[in-house]
PDB file of C-alpha atoms in Angstrom:
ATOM      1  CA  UNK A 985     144.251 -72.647-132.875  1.00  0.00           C
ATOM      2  CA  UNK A 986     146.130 -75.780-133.855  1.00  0.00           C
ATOM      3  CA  UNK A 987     144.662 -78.925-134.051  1.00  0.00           C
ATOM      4  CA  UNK A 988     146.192 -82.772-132.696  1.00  0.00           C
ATOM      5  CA  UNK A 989     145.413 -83.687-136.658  1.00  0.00           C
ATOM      6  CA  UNK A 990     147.889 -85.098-139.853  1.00  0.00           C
ATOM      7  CA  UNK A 991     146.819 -84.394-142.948  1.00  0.00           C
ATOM      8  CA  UNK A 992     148.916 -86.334-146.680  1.00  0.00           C
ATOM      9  CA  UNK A 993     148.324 -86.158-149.782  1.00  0.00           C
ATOM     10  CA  UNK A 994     145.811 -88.834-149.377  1.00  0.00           C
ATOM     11  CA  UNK A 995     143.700 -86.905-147.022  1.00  0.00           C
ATOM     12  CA  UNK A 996     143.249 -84.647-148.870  1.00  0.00           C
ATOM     13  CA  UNK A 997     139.439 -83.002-148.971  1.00  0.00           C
ATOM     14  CA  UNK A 998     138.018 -80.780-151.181  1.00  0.00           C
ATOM     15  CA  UNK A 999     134.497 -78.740-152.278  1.00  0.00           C
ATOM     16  CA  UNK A1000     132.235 -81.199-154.563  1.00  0.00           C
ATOM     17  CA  UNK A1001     128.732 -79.458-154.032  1.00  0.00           C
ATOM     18  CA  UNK A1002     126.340 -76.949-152.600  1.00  0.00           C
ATOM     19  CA  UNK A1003     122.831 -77.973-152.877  1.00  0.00           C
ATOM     20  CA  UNK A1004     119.648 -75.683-152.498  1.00  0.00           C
ATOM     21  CA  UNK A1005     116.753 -77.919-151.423  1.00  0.00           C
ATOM     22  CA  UNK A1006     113.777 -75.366-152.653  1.00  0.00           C
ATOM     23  CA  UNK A1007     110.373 -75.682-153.280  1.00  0.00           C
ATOM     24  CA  UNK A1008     110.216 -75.571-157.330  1.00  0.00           C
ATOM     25  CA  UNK A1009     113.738 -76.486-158.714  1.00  0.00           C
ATOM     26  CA  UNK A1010     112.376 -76.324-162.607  1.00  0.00           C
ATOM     27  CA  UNK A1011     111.241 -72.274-161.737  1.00  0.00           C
ATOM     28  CA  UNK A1012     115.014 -71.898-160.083  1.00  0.00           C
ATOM     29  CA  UNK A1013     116.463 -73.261-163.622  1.00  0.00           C
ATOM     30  CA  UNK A1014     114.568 -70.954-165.643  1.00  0.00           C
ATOM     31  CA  UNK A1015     115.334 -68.253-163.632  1.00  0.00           C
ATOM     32  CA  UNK A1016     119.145 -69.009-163.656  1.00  0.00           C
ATOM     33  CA  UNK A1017     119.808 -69.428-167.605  1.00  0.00           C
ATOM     34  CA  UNK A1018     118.379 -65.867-167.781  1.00  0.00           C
ATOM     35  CA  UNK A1019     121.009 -64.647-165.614  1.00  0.00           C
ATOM     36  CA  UNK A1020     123.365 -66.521-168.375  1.00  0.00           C
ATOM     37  CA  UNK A1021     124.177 -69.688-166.779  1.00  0.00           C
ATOM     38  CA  UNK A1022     124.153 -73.052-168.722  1.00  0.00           C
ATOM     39  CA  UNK A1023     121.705 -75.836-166.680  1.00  0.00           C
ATOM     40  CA  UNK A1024     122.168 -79.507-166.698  1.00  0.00           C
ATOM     41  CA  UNK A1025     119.353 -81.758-165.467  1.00  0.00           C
ATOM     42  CA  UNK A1026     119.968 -85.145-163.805  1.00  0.00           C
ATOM     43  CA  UNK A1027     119.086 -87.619-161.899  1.00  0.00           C
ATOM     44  CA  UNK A1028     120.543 -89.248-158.667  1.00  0.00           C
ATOM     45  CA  UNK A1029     120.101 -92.704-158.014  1.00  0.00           C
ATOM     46  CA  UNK A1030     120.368 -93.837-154.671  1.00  0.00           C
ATOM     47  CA  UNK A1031     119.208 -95.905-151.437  1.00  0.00           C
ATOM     48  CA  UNK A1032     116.435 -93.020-151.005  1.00  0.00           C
ATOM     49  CA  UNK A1033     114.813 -93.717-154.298  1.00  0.00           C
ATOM     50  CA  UNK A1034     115.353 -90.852-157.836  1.00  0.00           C
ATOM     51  CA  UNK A1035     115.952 -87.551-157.289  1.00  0.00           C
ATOM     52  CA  UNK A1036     115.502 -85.289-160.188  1.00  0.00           C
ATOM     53  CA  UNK A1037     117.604 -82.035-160.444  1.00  0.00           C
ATOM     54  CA  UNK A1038     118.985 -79.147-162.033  1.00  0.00           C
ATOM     55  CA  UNK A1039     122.922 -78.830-161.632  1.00  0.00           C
ATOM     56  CA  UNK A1040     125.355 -75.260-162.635  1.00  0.00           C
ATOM     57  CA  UNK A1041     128.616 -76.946-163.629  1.00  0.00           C
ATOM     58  CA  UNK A1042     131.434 -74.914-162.185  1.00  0.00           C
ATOM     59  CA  UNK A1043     135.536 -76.521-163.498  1.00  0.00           C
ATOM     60  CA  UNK A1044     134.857 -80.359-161.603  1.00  0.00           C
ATOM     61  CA  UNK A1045     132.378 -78.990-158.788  1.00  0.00           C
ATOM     62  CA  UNK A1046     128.504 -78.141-158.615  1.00  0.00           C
ATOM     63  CA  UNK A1047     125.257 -76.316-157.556  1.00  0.00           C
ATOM     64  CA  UNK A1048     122.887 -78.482-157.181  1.00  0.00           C
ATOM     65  CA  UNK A1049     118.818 -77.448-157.446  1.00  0.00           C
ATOM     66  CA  UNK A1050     116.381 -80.435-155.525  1.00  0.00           C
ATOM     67  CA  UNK A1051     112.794 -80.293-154.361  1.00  0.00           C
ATOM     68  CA  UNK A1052     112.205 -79.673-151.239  1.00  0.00           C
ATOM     69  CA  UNK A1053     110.623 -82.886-149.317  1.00  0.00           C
ATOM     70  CA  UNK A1054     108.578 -83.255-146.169  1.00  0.00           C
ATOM     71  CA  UNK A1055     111.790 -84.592-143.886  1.00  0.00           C
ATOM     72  CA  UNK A1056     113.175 -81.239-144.549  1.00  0.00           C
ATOM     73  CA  UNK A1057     109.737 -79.175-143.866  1.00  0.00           C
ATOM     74  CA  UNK A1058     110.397 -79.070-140.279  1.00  0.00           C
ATOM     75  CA  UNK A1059     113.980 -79.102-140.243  1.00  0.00           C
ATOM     76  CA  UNK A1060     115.242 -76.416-142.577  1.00  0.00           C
ATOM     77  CA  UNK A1061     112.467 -74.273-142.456  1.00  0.00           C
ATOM     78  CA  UNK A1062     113.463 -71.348-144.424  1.00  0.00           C
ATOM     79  CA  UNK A1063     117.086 -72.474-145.048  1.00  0.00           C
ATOM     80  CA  UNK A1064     117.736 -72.383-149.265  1.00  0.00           C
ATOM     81  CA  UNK A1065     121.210 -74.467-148.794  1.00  0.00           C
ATOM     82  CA  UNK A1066     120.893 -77.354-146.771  1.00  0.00           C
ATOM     83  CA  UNK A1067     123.587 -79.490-147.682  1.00  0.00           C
ATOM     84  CA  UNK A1068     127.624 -79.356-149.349  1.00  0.00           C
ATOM     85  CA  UNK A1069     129.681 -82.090-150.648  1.00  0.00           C
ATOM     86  CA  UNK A1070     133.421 -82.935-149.673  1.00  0.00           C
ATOM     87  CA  UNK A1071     135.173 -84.752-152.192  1.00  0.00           C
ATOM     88  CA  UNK A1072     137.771 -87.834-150.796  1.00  0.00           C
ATOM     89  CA  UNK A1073     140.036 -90.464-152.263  1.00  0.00           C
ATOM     90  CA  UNK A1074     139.967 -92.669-149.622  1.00  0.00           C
ATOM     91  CA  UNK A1075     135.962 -92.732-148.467  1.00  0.00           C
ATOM     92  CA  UNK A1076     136.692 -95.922-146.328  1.00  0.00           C
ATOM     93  CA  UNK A1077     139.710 -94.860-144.708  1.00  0.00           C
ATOM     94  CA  UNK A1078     137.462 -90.808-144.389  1.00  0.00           C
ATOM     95  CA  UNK A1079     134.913 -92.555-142.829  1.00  0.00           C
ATOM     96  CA  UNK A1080     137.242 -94.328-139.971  1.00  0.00           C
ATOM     97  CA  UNK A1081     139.044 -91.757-139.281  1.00  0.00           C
ATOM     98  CA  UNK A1082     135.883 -89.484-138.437  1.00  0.00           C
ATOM     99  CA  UNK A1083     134.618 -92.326-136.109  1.00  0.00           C
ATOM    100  CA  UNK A1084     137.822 -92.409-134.444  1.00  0.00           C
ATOM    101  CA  UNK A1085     137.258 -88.954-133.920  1.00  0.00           C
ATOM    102  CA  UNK A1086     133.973 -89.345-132.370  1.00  0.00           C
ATOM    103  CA  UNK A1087     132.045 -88.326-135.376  1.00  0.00           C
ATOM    104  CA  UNK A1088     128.703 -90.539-136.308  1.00  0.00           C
ATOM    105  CA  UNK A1089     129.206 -91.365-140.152  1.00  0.00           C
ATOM    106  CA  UNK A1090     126.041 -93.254-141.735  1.00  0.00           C
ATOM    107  CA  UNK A1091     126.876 -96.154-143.955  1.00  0.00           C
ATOM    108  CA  UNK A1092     128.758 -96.073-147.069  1.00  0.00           C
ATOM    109  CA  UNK A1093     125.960 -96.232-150.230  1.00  0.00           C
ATOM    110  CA  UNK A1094     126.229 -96.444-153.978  1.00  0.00           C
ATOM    111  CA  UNK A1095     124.930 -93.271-156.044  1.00  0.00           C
ATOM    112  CA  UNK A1096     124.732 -92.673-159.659  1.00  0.00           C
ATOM    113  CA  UNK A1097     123.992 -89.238-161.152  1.00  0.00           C
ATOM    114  CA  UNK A1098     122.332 -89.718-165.087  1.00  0.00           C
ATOM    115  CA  UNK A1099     122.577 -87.254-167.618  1.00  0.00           C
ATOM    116  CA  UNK A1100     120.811 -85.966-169.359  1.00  0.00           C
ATOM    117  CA  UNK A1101     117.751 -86.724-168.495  1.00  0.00           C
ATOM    118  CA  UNK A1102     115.682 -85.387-171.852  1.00  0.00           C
ATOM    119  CA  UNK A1103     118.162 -87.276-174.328  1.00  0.00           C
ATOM    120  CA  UNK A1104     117.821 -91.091-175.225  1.00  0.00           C
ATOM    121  CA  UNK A1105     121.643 -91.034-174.929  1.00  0.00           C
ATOM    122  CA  UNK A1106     123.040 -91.121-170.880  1.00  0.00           C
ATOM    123  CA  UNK A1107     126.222 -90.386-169.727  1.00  0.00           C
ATOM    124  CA  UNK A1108     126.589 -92.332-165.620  1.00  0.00           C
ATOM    125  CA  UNK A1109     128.497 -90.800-163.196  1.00  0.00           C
ATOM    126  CA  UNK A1110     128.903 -93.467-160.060  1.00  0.00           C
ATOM    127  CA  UNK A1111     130.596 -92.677-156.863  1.00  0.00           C
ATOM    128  CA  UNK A1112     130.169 -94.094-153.212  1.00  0.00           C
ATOM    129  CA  UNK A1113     129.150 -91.556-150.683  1.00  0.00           C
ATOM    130  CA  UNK A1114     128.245 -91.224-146.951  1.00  0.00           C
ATOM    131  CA  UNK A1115     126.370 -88.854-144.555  1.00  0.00           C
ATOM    132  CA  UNK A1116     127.397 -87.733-141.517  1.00  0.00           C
ATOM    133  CA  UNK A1117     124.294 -88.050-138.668  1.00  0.00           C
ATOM    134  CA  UNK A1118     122.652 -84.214-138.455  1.00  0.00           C
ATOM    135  CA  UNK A1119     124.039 -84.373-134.507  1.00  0.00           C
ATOM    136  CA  UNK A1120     127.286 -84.031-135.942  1.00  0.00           C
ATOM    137  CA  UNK A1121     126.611 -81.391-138.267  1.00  0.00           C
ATOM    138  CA  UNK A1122     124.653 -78.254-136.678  1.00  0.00           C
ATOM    139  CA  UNK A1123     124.575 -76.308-139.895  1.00  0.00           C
ATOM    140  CA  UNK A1124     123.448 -78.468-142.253  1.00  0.00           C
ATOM    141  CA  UNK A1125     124.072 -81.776-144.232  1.00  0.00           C
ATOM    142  CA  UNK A1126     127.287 -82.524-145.023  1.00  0.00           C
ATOM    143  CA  UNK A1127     128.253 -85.449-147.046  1.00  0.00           C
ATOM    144  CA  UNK A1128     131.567 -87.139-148.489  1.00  0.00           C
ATOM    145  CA  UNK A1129     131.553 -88.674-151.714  1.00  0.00           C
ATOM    146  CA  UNK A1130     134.857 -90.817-153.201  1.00  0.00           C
ATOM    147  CA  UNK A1131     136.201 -88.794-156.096  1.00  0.00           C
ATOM    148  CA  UNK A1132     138.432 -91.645-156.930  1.00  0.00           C
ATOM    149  CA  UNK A1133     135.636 -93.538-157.949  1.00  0.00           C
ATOM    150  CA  UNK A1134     133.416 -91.275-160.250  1.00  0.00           C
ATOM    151  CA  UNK A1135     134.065 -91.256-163.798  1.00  0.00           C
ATOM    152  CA  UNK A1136     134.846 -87.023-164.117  1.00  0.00           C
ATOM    153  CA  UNK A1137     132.335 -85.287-166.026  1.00  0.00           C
ATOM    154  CA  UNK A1138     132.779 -82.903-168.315  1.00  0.00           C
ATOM    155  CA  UNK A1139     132.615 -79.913-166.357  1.00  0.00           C
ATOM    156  CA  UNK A1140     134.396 -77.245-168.145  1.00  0.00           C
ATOM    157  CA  UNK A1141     132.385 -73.954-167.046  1.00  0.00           C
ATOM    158  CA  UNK A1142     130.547 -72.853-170.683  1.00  0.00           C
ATOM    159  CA  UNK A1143     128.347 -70.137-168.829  1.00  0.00           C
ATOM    160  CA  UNK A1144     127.544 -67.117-170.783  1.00  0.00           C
ATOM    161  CA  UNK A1145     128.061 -64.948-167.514  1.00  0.00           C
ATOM    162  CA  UNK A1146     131.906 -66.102-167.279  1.00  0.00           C
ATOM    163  CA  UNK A1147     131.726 -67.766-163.895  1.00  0.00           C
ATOM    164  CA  UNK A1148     133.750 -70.430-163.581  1.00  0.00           C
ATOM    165  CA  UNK A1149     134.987 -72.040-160.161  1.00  0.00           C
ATOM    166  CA  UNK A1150     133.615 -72.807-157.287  1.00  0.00           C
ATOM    167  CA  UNK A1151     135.732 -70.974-154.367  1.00  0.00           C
ATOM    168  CA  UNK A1152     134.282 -70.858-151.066  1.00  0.00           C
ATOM    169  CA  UNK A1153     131.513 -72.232-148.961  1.00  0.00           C
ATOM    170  CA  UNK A1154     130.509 -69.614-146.165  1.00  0.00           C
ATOM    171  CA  UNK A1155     128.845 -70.882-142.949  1.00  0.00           C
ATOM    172  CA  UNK A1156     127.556 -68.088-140.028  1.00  0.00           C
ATOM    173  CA  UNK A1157     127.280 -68.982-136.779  1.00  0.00           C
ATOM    174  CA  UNK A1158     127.385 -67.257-133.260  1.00  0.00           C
ATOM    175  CA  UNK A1159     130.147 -70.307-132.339  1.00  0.00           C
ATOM    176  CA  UNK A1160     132.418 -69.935-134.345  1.00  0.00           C
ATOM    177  CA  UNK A1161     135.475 -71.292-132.995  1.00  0.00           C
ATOM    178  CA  UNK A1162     133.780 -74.122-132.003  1.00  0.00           C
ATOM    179  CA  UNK A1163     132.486 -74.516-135.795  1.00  0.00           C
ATOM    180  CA  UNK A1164     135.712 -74.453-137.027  1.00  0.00           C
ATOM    181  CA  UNK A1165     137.364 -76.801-134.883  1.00  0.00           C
ATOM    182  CA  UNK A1166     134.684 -79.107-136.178  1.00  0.00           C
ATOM    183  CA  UNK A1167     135.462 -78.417-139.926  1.00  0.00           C
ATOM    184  CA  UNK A1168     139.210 -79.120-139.301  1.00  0.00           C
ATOM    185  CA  UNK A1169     138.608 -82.746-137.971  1.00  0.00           C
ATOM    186  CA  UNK A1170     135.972 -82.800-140.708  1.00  0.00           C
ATOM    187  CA  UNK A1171     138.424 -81.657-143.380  1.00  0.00           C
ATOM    188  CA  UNK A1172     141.591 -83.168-141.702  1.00  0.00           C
ATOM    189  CA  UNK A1173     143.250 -79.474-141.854  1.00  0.00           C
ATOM    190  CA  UNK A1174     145.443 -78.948-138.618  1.00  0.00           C
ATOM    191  CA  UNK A1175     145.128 -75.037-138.579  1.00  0.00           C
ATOM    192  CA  UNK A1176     143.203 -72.405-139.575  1.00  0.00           C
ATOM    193  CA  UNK A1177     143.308 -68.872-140.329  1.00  0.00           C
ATOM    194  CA  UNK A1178     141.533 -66.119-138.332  1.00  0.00           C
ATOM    195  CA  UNK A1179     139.720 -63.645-140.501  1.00  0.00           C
ATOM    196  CA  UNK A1180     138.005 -60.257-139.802  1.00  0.00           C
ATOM    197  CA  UNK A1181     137.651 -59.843-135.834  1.00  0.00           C
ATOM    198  CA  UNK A1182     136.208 -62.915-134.871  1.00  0.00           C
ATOM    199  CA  UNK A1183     135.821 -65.798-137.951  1.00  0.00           C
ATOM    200  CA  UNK A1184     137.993 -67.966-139.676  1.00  0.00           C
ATOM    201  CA  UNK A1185     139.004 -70.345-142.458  1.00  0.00           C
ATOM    202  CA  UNK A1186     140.044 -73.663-143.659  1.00  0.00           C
ATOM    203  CA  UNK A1187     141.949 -73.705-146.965  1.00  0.00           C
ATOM    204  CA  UNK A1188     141.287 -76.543-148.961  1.00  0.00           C
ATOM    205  CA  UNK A1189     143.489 -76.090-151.966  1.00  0.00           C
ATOM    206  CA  UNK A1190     142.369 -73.634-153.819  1.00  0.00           C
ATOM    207  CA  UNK A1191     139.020 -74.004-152.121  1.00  0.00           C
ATOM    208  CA  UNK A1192     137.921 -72.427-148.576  1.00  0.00           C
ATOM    209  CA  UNK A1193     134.920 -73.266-146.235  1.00  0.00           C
ATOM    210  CA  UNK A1194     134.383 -69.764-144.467  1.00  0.00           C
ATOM    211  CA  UNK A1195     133.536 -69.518-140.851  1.00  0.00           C
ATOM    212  CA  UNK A1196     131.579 -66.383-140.048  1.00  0.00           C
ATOM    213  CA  UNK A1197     130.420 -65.017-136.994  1.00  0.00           C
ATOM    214  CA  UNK A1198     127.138 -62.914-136.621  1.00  0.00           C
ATOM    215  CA  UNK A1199     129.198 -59.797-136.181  1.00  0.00           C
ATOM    216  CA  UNK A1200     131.714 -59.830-138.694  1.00  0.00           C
ATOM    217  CA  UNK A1201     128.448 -60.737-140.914  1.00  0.00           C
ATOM    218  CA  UNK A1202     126.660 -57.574-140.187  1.00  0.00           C
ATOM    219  CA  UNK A1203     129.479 -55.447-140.616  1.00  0.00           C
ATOM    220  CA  UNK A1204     131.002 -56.819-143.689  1.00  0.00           C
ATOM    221  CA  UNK A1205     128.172 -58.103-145.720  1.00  0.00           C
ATOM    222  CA  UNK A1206     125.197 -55.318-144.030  1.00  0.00           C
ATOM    223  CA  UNK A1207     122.736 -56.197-146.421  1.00  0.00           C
ATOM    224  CA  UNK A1208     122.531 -59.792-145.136  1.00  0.00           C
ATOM    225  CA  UNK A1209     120.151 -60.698-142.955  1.00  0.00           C
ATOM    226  CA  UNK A1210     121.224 -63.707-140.507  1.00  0.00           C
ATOM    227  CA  UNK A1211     117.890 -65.693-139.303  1.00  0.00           C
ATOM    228  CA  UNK A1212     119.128 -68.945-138.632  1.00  0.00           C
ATOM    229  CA  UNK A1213     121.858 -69.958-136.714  1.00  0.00           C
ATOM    230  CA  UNK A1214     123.965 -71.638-137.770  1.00  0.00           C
ATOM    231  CA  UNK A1215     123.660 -71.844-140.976  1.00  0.00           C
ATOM    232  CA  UNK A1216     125.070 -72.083-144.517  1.00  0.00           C
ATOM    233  CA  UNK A1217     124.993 -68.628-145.668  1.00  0.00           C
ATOM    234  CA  UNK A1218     125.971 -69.058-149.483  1.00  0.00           C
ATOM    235  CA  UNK A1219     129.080 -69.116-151.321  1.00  0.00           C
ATOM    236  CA  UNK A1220     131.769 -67.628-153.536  1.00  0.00           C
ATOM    237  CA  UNK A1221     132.566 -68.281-157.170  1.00  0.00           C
ATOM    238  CA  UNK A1222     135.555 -66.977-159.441  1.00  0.00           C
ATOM    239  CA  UNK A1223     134.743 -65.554-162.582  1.00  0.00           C
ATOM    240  CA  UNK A1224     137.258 -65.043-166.001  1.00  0.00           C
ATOM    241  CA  UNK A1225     135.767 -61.531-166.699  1.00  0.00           C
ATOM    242  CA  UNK A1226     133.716 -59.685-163.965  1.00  0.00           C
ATOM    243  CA  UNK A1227     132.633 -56.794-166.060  1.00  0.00           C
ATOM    244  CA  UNK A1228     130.709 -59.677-167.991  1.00  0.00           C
ATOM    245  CA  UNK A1229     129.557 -61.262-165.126  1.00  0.00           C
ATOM    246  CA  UNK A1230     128.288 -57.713-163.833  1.00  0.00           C
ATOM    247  CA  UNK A1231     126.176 -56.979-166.752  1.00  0.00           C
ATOM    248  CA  UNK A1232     124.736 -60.512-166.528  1.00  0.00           C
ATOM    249  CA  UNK A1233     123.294 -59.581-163.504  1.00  0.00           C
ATOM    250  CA  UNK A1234     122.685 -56.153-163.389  1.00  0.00           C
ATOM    251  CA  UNK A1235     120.723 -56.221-166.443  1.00  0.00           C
ATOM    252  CA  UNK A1236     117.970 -58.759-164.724  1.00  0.00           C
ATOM    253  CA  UNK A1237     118.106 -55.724-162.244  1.00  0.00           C
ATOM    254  CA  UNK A1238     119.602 -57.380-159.078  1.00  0.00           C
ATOM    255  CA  UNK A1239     121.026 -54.931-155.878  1.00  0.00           C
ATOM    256  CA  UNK A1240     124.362 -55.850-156.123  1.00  0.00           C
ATOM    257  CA  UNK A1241     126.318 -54.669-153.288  1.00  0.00           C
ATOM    258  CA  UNK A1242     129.942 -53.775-153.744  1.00  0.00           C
ATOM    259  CA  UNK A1243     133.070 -55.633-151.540  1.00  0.00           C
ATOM    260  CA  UNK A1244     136.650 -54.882-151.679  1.00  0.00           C
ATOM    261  CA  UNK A1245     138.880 -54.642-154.962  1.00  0.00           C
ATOM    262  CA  UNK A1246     135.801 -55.594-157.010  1.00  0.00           C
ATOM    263  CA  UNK A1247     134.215 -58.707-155.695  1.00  0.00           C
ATOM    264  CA  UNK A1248     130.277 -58.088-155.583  1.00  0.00           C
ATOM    265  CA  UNK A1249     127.668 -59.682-153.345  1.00  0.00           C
ATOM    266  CA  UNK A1250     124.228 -61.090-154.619  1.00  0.00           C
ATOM    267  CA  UNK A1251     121.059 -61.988-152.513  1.00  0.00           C
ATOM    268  CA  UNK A1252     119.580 -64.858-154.773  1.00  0.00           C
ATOM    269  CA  UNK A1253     115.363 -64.241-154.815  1.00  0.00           C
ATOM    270  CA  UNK A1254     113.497 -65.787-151.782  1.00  0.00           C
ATOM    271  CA  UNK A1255     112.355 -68.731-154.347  1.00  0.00           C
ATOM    272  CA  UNK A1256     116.147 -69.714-154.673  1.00  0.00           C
ATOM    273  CA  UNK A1257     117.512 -68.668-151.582  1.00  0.00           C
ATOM    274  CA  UNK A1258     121.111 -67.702-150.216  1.00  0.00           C
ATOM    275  CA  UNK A1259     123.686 -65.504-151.129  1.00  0.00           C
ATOM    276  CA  UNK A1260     126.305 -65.352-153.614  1.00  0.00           C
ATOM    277  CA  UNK A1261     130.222 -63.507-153.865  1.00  0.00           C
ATOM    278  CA  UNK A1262     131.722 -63.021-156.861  1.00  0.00           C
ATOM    279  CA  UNK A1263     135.379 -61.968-157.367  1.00  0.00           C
ATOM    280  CA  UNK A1264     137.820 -62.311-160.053  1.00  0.00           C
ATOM    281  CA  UNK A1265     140.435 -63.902-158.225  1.00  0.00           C
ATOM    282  CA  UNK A1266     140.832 -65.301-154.303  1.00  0.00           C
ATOM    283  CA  UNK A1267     142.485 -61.967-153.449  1.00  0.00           C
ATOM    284  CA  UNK A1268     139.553 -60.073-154.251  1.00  0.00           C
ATOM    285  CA  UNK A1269     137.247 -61.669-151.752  1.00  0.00           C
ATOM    286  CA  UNK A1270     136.788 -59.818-148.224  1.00  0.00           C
ATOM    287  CA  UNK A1271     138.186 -62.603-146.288  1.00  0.00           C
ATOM    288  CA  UNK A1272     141.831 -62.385-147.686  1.00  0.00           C
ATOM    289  CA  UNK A1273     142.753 -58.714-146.640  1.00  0.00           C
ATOM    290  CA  UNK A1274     141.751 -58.635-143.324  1.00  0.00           C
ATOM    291  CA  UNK A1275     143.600 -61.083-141.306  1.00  0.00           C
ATOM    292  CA  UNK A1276     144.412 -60.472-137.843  1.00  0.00           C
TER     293      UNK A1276
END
């Protein structure tokens, strides 16, 4: 698969965020520093009114922890991640080139993220970011936000479980080459790689979005259960030291199911939602030894 698309510098898109949208955020929080990870709460300013949340800081990207609302009730029944970020230099010029592509992008807005929220001292992150209409998007929501326009946060990873990048977002789907094609125009990536027997990938630096379809699912991650399709599945983070990052989690008595060369995979609880893969390095995860 090659795609009529060409990508600069300039074009260049990567992973901001993964967002759970779940029904008590503050219980999620509490449940995650226990497994050793440091929480940051904030709040996002926007057309839509506050949103307060609970964010993992992982190198310059995020997981982000919001209450579920009534639009979603309906909607995302029973999916934990609902939405990712794609980070842009250019959103203006992002934006026309996904209309041009017959794409449905909303209108450009102004958002500002506060933190802390519990200190009389806040540091403002702003940044201009647009949606793309949920037509366009079967999975999910997917929105770009202009990295050249935030002030960068401190995000060095300080968790006590040693995880500390944000490597993959992994989407299942019984389309996937369809799916894919989408992400490449989304992404501006002219051609992907085929993985296992029938799924792919789109390499965004040293970031991937995943492409996975039902089959290669069951057979490589068994313990997975797929109920909606498509959907975002979860996604994988590196860690410095995965012995650490094993204990972490095996002492708060999680199944962890083991991958190739080392990488793990974690169901997160029904109140959180999703799965997680961790590896120590890109090699370890599944998807990079099994190309066809």
């Amino acid at each position: 698969m090659n795609l009529s698309s060409n990508p600069t510098a300039h074009d260049s898109v990567n992973i901001v965020h993964a967002t759970h949208l779940i029904q008590d955020p503050a219980q999620a929080a509490s449940f995650l520093k226990k497994l050793g990870f440091e929480i940051l709460e904030f709040i996002k300013v926007s057309d839509g009114g506050n949103t307060h949340c609970y964010q993992i800081s992982l190198n310059e990207t995020y997981i982000s922890f919001e209450r579920r609302n009534n639009l979603y009730t309906q909607e995302f029944v029973d999916i934990p991640i609902t939405k990712f970020g794609l980070g842009t230099k250019d959103i203006e010029s992002t934006q026309g080139r996904l209309t041009l592509h017959g794409f449905h992008p909303l209108a450009i807005e102004e958002q500002q993220l506060l933190f802390p929220v519990a200190k009389k001292e806040q540091r403002e992150i702003e940044c201009k970011v647009f949606k793309l209409k949920k037509s366009d998007v079967l999975e999910g929501d997917v929105e770009f936000i202009d990295v050249s326009t935030s002030t960068k946060s401190n995000t060095k990873s300080l968790h006590y479980n040693a995880l500390s990048h944000f490597h993959a977002i992994i989407i299942c789907t019984n389309k996937p080459e369809e799916t894919i094609a989408r992400y490449c125009w989304l992404t501006n990536k002219s051609s992907p790689r085929r993985i296992f027997d029938s799924s792919w990938q789109v390499e965004l630096g040293q970031q991937k979005i995943i492409v996975c379809s039902v089959e290669d699912v069951e057979r490589t991650f068994p313990s997975v259960n797929v109920t909606n399709l498509p959907s975002i599945l979860g996604y994988a983070l590196l860690t410095e030291n995965l012995s650490k990052t094993k204990d972490c989690f095996s002492y708060n008595e999680f199944l962890l199911q083991s991958l190739n060369q080392g990488s793990f995979l974690l169901k997160l609880p029904d109140f959180i939602g999703g799965n997680l893969i961790i590896g120590s390095s890109a090699s370890n995860f599944p998807w990079n030894d099994d190309f066809n």
